[in-house]
CSV table of C-alpha atoms and ligand atoms in Angstrom, one decimal:
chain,number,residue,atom,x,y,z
Y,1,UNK,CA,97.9,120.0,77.8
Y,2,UNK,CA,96.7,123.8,78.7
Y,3,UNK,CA,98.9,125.2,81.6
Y,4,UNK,CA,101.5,123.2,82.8
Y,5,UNK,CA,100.9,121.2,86.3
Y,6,UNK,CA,104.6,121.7,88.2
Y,7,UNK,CA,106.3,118.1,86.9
Y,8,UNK,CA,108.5,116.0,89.5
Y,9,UNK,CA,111.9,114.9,88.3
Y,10,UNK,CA,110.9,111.5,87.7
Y,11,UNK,CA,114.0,110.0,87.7
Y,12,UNK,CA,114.0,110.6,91.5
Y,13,UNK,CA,111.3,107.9,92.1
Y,14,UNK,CA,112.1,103.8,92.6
Y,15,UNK,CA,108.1,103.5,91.9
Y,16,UNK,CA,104.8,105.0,90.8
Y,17,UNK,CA,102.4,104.0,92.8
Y,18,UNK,CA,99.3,105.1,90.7
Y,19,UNK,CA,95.9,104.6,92.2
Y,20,UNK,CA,93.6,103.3,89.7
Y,21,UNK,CA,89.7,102.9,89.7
Y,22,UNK,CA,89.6,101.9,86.1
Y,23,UNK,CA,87.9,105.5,85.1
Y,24,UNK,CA,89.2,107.8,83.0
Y,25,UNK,CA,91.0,110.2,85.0
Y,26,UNK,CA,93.4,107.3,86.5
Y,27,UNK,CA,93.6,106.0,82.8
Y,28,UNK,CA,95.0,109.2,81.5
Y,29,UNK,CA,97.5,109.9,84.5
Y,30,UNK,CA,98.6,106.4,83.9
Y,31,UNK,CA,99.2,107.5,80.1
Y,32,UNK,CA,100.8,110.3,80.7
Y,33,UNK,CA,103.2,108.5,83.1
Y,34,UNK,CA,103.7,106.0,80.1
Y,35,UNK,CA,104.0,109.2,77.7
Y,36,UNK,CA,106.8,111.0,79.5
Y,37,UNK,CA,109.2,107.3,78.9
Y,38,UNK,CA,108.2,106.0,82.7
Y,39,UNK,CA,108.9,102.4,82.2
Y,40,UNK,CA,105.7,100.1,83.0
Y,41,UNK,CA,107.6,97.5,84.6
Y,42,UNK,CA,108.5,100.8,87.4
Y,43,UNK,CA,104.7,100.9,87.8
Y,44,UNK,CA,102.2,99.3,90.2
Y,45,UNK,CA,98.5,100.3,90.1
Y,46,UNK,CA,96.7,100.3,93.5
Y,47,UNK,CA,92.9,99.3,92.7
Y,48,UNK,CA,90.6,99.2,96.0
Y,49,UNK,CA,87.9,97.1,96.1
Y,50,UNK,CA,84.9,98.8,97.1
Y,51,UNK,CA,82.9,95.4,98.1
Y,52,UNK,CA,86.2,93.8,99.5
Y,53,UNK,CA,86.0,90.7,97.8
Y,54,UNK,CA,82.2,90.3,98.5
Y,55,UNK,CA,79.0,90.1,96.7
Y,56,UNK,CA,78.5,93.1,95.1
Y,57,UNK,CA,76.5,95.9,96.4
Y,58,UNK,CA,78.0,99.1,95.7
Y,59,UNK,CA,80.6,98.6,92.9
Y,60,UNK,CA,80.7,97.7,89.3
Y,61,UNK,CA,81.0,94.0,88.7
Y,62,UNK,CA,83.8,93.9,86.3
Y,63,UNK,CA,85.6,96.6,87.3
Y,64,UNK,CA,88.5,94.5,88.9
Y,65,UNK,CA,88.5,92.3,85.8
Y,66,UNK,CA,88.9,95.5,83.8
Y,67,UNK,CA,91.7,96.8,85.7
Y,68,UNK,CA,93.5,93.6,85.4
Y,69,UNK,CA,92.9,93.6,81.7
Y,70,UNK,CA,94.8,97.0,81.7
Y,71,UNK,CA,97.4,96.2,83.8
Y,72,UNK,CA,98.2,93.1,81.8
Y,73,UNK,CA,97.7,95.1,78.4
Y,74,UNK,CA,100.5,97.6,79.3
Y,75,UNK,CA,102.7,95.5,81.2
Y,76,UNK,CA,101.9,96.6,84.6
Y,77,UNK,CA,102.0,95.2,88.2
Y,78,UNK,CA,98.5,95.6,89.7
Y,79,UNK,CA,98.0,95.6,93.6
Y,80,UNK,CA,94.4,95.0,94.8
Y,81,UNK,CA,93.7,96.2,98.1
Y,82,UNK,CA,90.6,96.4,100.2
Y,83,UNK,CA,88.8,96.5,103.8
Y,84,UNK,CA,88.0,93.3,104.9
Y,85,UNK,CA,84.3,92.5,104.1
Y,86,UNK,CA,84.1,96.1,102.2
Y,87,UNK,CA,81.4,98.7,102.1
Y,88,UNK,CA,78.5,96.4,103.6
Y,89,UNK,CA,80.6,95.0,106.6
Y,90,UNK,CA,81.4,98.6,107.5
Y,91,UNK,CA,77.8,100.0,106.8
Y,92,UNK,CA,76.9,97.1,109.0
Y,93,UNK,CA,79.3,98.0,112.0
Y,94,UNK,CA,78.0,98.0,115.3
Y,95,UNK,CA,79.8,98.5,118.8
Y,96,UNK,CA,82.8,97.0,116.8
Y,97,UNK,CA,86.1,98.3,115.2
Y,98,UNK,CA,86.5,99.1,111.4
Y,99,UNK,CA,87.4,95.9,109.6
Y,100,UNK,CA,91.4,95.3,108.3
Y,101,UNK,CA,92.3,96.2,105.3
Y,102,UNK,CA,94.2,93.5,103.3
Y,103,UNK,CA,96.7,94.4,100.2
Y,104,UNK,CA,98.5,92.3,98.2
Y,105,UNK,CA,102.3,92.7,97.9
Y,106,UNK,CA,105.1,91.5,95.6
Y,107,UNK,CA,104.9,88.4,98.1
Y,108,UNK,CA,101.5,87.6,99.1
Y,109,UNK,CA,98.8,89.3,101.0
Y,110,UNK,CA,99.6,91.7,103.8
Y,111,UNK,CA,97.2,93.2,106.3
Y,112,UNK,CA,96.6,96.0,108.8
Y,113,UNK,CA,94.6,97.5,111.4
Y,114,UNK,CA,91.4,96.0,113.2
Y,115,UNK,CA,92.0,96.2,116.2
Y,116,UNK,CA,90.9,100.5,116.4
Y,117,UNK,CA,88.0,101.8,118.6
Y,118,UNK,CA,84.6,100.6,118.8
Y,119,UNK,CA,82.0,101.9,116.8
Y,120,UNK,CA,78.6,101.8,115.3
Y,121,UNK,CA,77.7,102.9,111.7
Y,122,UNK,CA,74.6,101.9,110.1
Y,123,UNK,CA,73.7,105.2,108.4
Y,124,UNK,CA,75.1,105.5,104.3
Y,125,UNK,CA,78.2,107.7,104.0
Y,126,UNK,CA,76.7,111.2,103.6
Y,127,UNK,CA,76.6,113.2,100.3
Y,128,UNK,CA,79.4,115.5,100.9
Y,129,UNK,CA,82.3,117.0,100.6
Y,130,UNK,CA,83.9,116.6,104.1
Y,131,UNK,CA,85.5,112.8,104.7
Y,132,UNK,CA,84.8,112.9,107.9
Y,133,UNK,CA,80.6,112.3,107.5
Y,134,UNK,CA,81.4,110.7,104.0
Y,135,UNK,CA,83.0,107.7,105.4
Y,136,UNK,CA,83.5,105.3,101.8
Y,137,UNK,CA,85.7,107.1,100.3
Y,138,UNK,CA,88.1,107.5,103.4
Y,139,UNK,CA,87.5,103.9,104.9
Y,140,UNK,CA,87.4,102.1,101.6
Y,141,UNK,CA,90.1,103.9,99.3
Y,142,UNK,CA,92.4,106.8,100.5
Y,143,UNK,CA,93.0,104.8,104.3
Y,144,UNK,CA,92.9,101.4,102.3
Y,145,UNK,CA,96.0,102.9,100.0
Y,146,UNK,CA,97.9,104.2,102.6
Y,147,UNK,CA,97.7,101.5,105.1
Y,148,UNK,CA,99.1,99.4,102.2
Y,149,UNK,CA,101.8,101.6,101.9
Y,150,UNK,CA,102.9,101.6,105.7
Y,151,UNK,CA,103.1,98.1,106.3
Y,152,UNK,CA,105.1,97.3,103.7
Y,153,UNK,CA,108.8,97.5,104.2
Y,154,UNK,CA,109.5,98.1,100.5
Y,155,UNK,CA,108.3,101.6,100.6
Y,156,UNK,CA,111.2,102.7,103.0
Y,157,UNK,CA,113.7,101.8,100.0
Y,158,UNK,CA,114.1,104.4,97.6
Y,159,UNK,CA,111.5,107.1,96.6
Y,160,UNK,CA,107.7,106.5,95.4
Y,161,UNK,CA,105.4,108.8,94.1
Y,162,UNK,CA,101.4,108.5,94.3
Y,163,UNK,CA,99.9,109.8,90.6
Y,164,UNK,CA,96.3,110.2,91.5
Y,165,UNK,CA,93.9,111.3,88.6
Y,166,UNK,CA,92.0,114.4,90.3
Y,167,UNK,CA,90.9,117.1,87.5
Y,168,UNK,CA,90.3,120.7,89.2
Y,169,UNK,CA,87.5,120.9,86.5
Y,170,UNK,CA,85.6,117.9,88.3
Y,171,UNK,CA,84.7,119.9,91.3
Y,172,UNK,CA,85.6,123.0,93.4
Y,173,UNK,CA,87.0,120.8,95.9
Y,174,UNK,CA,88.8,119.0,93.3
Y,175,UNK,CA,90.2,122.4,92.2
Y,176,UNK,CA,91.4,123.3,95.5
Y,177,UNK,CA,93.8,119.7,95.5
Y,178,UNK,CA,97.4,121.0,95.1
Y,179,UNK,CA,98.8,119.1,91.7
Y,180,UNK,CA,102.1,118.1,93.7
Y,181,UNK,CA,102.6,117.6,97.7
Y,182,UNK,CA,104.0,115.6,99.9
Y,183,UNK,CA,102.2,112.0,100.6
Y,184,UNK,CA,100.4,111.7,103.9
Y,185,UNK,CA,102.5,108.6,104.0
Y,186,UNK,CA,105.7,110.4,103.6
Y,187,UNK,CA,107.7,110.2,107.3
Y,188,UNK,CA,111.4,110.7,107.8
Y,189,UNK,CA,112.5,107.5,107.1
Y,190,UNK,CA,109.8,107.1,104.2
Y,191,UNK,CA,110.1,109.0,101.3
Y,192,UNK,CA,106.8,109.4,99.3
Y,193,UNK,CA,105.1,112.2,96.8
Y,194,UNK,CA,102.0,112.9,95.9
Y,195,UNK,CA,101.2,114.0,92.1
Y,196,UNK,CA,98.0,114.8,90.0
Y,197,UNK,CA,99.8,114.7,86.6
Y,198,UNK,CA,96.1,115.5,85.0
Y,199,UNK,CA,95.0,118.2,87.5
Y,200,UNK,CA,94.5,121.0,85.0
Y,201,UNK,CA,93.2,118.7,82.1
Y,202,UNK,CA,89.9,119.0,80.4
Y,203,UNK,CA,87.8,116.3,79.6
Y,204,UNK,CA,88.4,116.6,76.3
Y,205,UNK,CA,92.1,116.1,76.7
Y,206,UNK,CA,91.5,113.4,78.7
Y,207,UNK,CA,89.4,111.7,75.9
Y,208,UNK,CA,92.2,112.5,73.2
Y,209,UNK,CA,94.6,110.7,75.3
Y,210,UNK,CA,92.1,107.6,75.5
Y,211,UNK,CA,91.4,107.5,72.3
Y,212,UNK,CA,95.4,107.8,71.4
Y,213,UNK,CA,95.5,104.7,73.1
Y,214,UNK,CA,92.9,102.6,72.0
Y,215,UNK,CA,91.6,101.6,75.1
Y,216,UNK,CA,88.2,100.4,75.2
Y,217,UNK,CA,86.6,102.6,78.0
Y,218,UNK,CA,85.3,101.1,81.2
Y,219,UNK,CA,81.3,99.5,80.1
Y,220,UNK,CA,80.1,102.6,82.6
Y,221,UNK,CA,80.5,105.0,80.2
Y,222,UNK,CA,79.3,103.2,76.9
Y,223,UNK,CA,76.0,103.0,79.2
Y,224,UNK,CA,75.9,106.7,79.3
Y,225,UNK,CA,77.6,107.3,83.0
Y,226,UNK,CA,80.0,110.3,82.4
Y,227,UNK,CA,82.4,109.0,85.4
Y,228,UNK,CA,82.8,106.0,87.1
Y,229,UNK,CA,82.2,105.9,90.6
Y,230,UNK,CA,80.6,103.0,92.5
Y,231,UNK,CA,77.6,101.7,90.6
Y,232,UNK,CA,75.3,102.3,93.6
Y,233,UNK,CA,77.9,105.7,94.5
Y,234,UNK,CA,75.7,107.7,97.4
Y,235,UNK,CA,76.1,110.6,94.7
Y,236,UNK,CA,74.1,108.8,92.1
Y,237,UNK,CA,72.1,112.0,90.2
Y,238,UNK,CA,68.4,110.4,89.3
Y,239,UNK,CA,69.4,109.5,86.1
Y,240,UNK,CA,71.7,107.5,87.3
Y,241,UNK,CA,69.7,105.9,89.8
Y,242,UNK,CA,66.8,105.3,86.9
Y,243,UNK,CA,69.3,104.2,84.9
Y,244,UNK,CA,70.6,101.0,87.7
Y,245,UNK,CA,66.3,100.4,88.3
Y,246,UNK,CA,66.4,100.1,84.6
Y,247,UNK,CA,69.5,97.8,83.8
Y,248,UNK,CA,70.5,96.2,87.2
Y,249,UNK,CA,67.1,95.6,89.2
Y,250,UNK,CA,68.7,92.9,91.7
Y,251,UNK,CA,71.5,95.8,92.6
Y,252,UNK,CA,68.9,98.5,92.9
Y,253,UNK,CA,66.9,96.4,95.2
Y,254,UNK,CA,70.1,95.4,97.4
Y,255,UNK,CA,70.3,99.3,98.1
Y,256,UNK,CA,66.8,99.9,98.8
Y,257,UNK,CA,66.8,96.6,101.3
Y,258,UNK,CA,69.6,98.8,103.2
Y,259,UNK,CA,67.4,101.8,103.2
Y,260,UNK,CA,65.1,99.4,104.9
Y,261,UNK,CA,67.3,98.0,107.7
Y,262,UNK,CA,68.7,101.0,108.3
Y,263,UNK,CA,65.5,103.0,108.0
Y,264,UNK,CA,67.4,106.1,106.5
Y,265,UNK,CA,67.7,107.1,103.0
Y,266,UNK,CA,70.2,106.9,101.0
Y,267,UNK,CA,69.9,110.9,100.1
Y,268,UNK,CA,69.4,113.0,102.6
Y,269,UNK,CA,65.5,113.7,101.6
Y,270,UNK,CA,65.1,110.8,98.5
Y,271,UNK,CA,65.1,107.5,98.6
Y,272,UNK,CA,66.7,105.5,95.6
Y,273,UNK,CA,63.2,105.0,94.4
Y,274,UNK,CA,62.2,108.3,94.6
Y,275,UNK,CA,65.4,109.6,93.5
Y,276,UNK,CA,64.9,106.7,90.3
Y,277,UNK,CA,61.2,108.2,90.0
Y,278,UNK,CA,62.5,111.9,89.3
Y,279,UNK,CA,65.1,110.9,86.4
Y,280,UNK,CA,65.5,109.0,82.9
Y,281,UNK,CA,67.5,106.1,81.6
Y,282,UNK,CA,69.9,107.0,80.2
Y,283,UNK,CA,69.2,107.1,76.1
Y,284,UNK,CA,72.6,104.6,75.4
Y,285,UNK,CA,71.6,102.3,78.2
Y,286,UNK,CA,69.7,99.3,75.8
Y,287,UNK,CA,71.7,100.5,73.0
Y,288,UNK,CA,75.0,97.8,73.8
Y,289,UNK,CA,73.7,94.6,75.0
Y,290,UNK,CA,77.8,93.6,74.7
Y,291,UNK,CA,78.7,96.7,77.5
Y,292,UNK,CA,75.7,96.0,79.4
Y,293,UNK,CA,76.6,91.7,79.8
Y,294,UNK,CA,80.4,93.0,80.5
Y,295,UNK,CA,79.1,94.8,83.1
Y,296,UNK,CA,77.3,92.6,85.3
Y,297,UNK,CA,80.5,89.9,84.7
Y,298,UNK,CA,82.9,89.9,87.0
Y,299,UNK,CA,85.2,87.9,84.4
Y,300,UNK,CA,86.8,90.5,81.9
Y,301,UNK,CA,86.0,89.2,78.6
Y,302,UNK,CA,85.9,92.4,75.6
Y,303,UNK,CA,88.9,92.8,73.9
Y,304,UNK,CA,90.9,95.5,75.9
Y,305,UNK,CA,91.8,97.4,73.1
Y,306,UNK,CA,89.0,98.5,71.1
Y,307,UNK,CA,89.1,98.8,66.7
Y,308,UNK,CA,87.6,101.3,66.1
Y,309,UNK,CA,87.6,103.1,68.7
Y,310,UNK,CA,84.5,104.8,69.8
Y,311,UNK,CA,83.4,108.2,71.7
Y,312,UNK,CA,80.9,106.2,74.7
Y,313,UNK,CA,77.9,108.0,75.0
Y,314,UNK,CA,78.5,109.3,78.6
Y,315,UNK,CA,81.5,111.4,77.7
Y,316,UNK,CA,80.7,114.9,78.2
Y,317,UNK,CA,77.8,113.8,80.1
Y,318,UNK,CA,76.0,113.3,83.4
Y,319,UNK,CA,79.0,113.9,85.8
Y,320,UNK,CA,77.4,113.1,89.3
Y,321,UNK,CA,79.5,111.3,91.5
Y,322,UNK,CA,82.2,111.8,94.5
Y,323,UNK,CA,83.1,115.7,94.6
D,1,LIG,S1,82.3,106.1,94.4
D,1,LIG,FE1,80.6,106.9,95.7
D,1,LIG,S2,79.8,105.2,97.0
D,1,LIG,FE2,81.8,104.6,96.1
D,1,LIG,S3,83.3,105.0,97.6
D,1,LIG,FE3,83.2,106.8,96.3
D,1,LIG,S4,81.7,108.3,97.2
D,1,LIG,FE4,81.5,106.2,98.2
């Protein structure tokens, strides 16, 4: 690793709560937990479904089935957690309040929230930076996490620390993320951290330590995406969206049927066609008819652990997506 991120004392935590989208990044931060002798059985990965439990229209297919494959290849606990009726129920809202969010626990499925202010959405999240205009990522993920974590008595006993798998290099807002902090979760009486054990990685680090593991990288990536957002992610560069015309037709045209309704875009001047028109498929999309089939299948079927393990073709690549 180049400089050294400021490491916790990891004895200190009862849990690592490590939220994990299946991409890279999360991957690497859960190796490195694994690395520095955290036991797996002290680990639960948080994964938050984008289209809470719906059809999909944002989100890759099998990425829950991948996560679980992961989760079950390392010995794991996995917690999925998500807003009731995900990122089309909320895209959808009018004159009503955000949806719960449901998380399952040690002992079932818990839920909170529903009952907040009335409100109309119908516009996509807009491309940027601030959370505040970019609703999915705060509505569907980060408030999604640490609901879970408030209503859940568990967290007041003993210490738990969030490993998230930001990289400064990702993005300047990215860069600006402390590596350690306190949890916005953390109160007097519950004692949580916040750490992004691969802050100051490269990419290529975070490809050694993939490969060191054997883990078959998420389908995204053999297709030629160089992160893994949402399928559909508002951030989608026109390659990308060429790329989803090209391979996924019957997703692209559930996004352009919300562009519809809606009557805005959603780019602030393109439409996904005319975004799709502007770019290329990627050159790897046809190449792996196995990848492509996983993808679309919400059932995880590859082996999880790949022999020999390959480079995908979207490392190093086209890195549009959340900044
Ligand atoms: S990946 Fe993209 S579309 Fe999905 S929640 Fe994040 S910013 Fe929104």
């Amino acid at each position: 690793m180049s400089a050294a991120v400021a490491r916790p004392d990891l004895g200190a935590y009862r849990r690592f709560v490590v939220a994990f989208s299946g991409g890279k990044d999360s991957l690497a931060a859960l190796l490195h937990l694994l690395n520095l002798g955290v036991p797996a059985h002290a680990i639960e990965l948080h994964h938050h479904d984008v289209d809470g439990g719906g059809p999909s229209l944002m989100d890759w297919p099998c990425t829950l089935g991948y996560v679980r494959a992961i989760a079950a290849h390392f010995g794991t606990a996995l917690y999925v957690s998500w807003r009731e009726g995900g990122f089309a129920r909320e895209l959808a809202r009018t004159a009503e309040p955000t949806a719960p969010v449901m998380f399952e626990t040690p002992t079932g499925i818990g839920t909170a929230g529903g009952n907040g202010p009335l409100g109309t959405r119908g516009l996509f999240p807009q491309t940027s930076p601030d959370l505040r205009v970019r609703w999915c990522s705060p509505a569907l993920k980060i408030d999604v996490l640490a609901a879970a974590i408030r209503n859940q008595p568990r967290f007041l006993e003993g210490r738990s620390l969030v490993v998230t798998g930001e990289r400064a290099e990702e993005s300047s807002t990215r860069a600006r993320y402390a590596p350690f902090e306190r949890h916005r979760t953390s109160t007097l009486t519950r004692s949580v951290d916040h750490w992004r054990p691969v802050h100051d990685w490269s990419e290529q680090e975070v490809w050694a330590a993939v490969e060191r593991s054997g883990v078959r990288p998420h389908p995204a990536y053999v297709l030629g995406w160089g992160r893994l957002s949402c399928r559909t992610c508002i951030f989608g560069s026109p390659d990308q969206w060429a790329t989803v015309r090209l391979l996924f037709p019957v997703a692209f045209q559930r996004v352009q049927a919300r562009e519809a309704l809606s009557g805005k875009t959603i780019h602030r001047a393109f439409d996904v066609a005319a975004l799709a028109d502007r770019g290329r498929p990627f050159a790897a999309a046809l190449d792996h008819p196995d990848a492509l089939a996983q993808a679309e299948d919400e059932i995880w079927r590859l082996p999880i652990v790949m022999a020999p393990w390959r480079l995908p073709a979207g490392a190093f690549g086209d890195t549009a997506g959340p900044p």
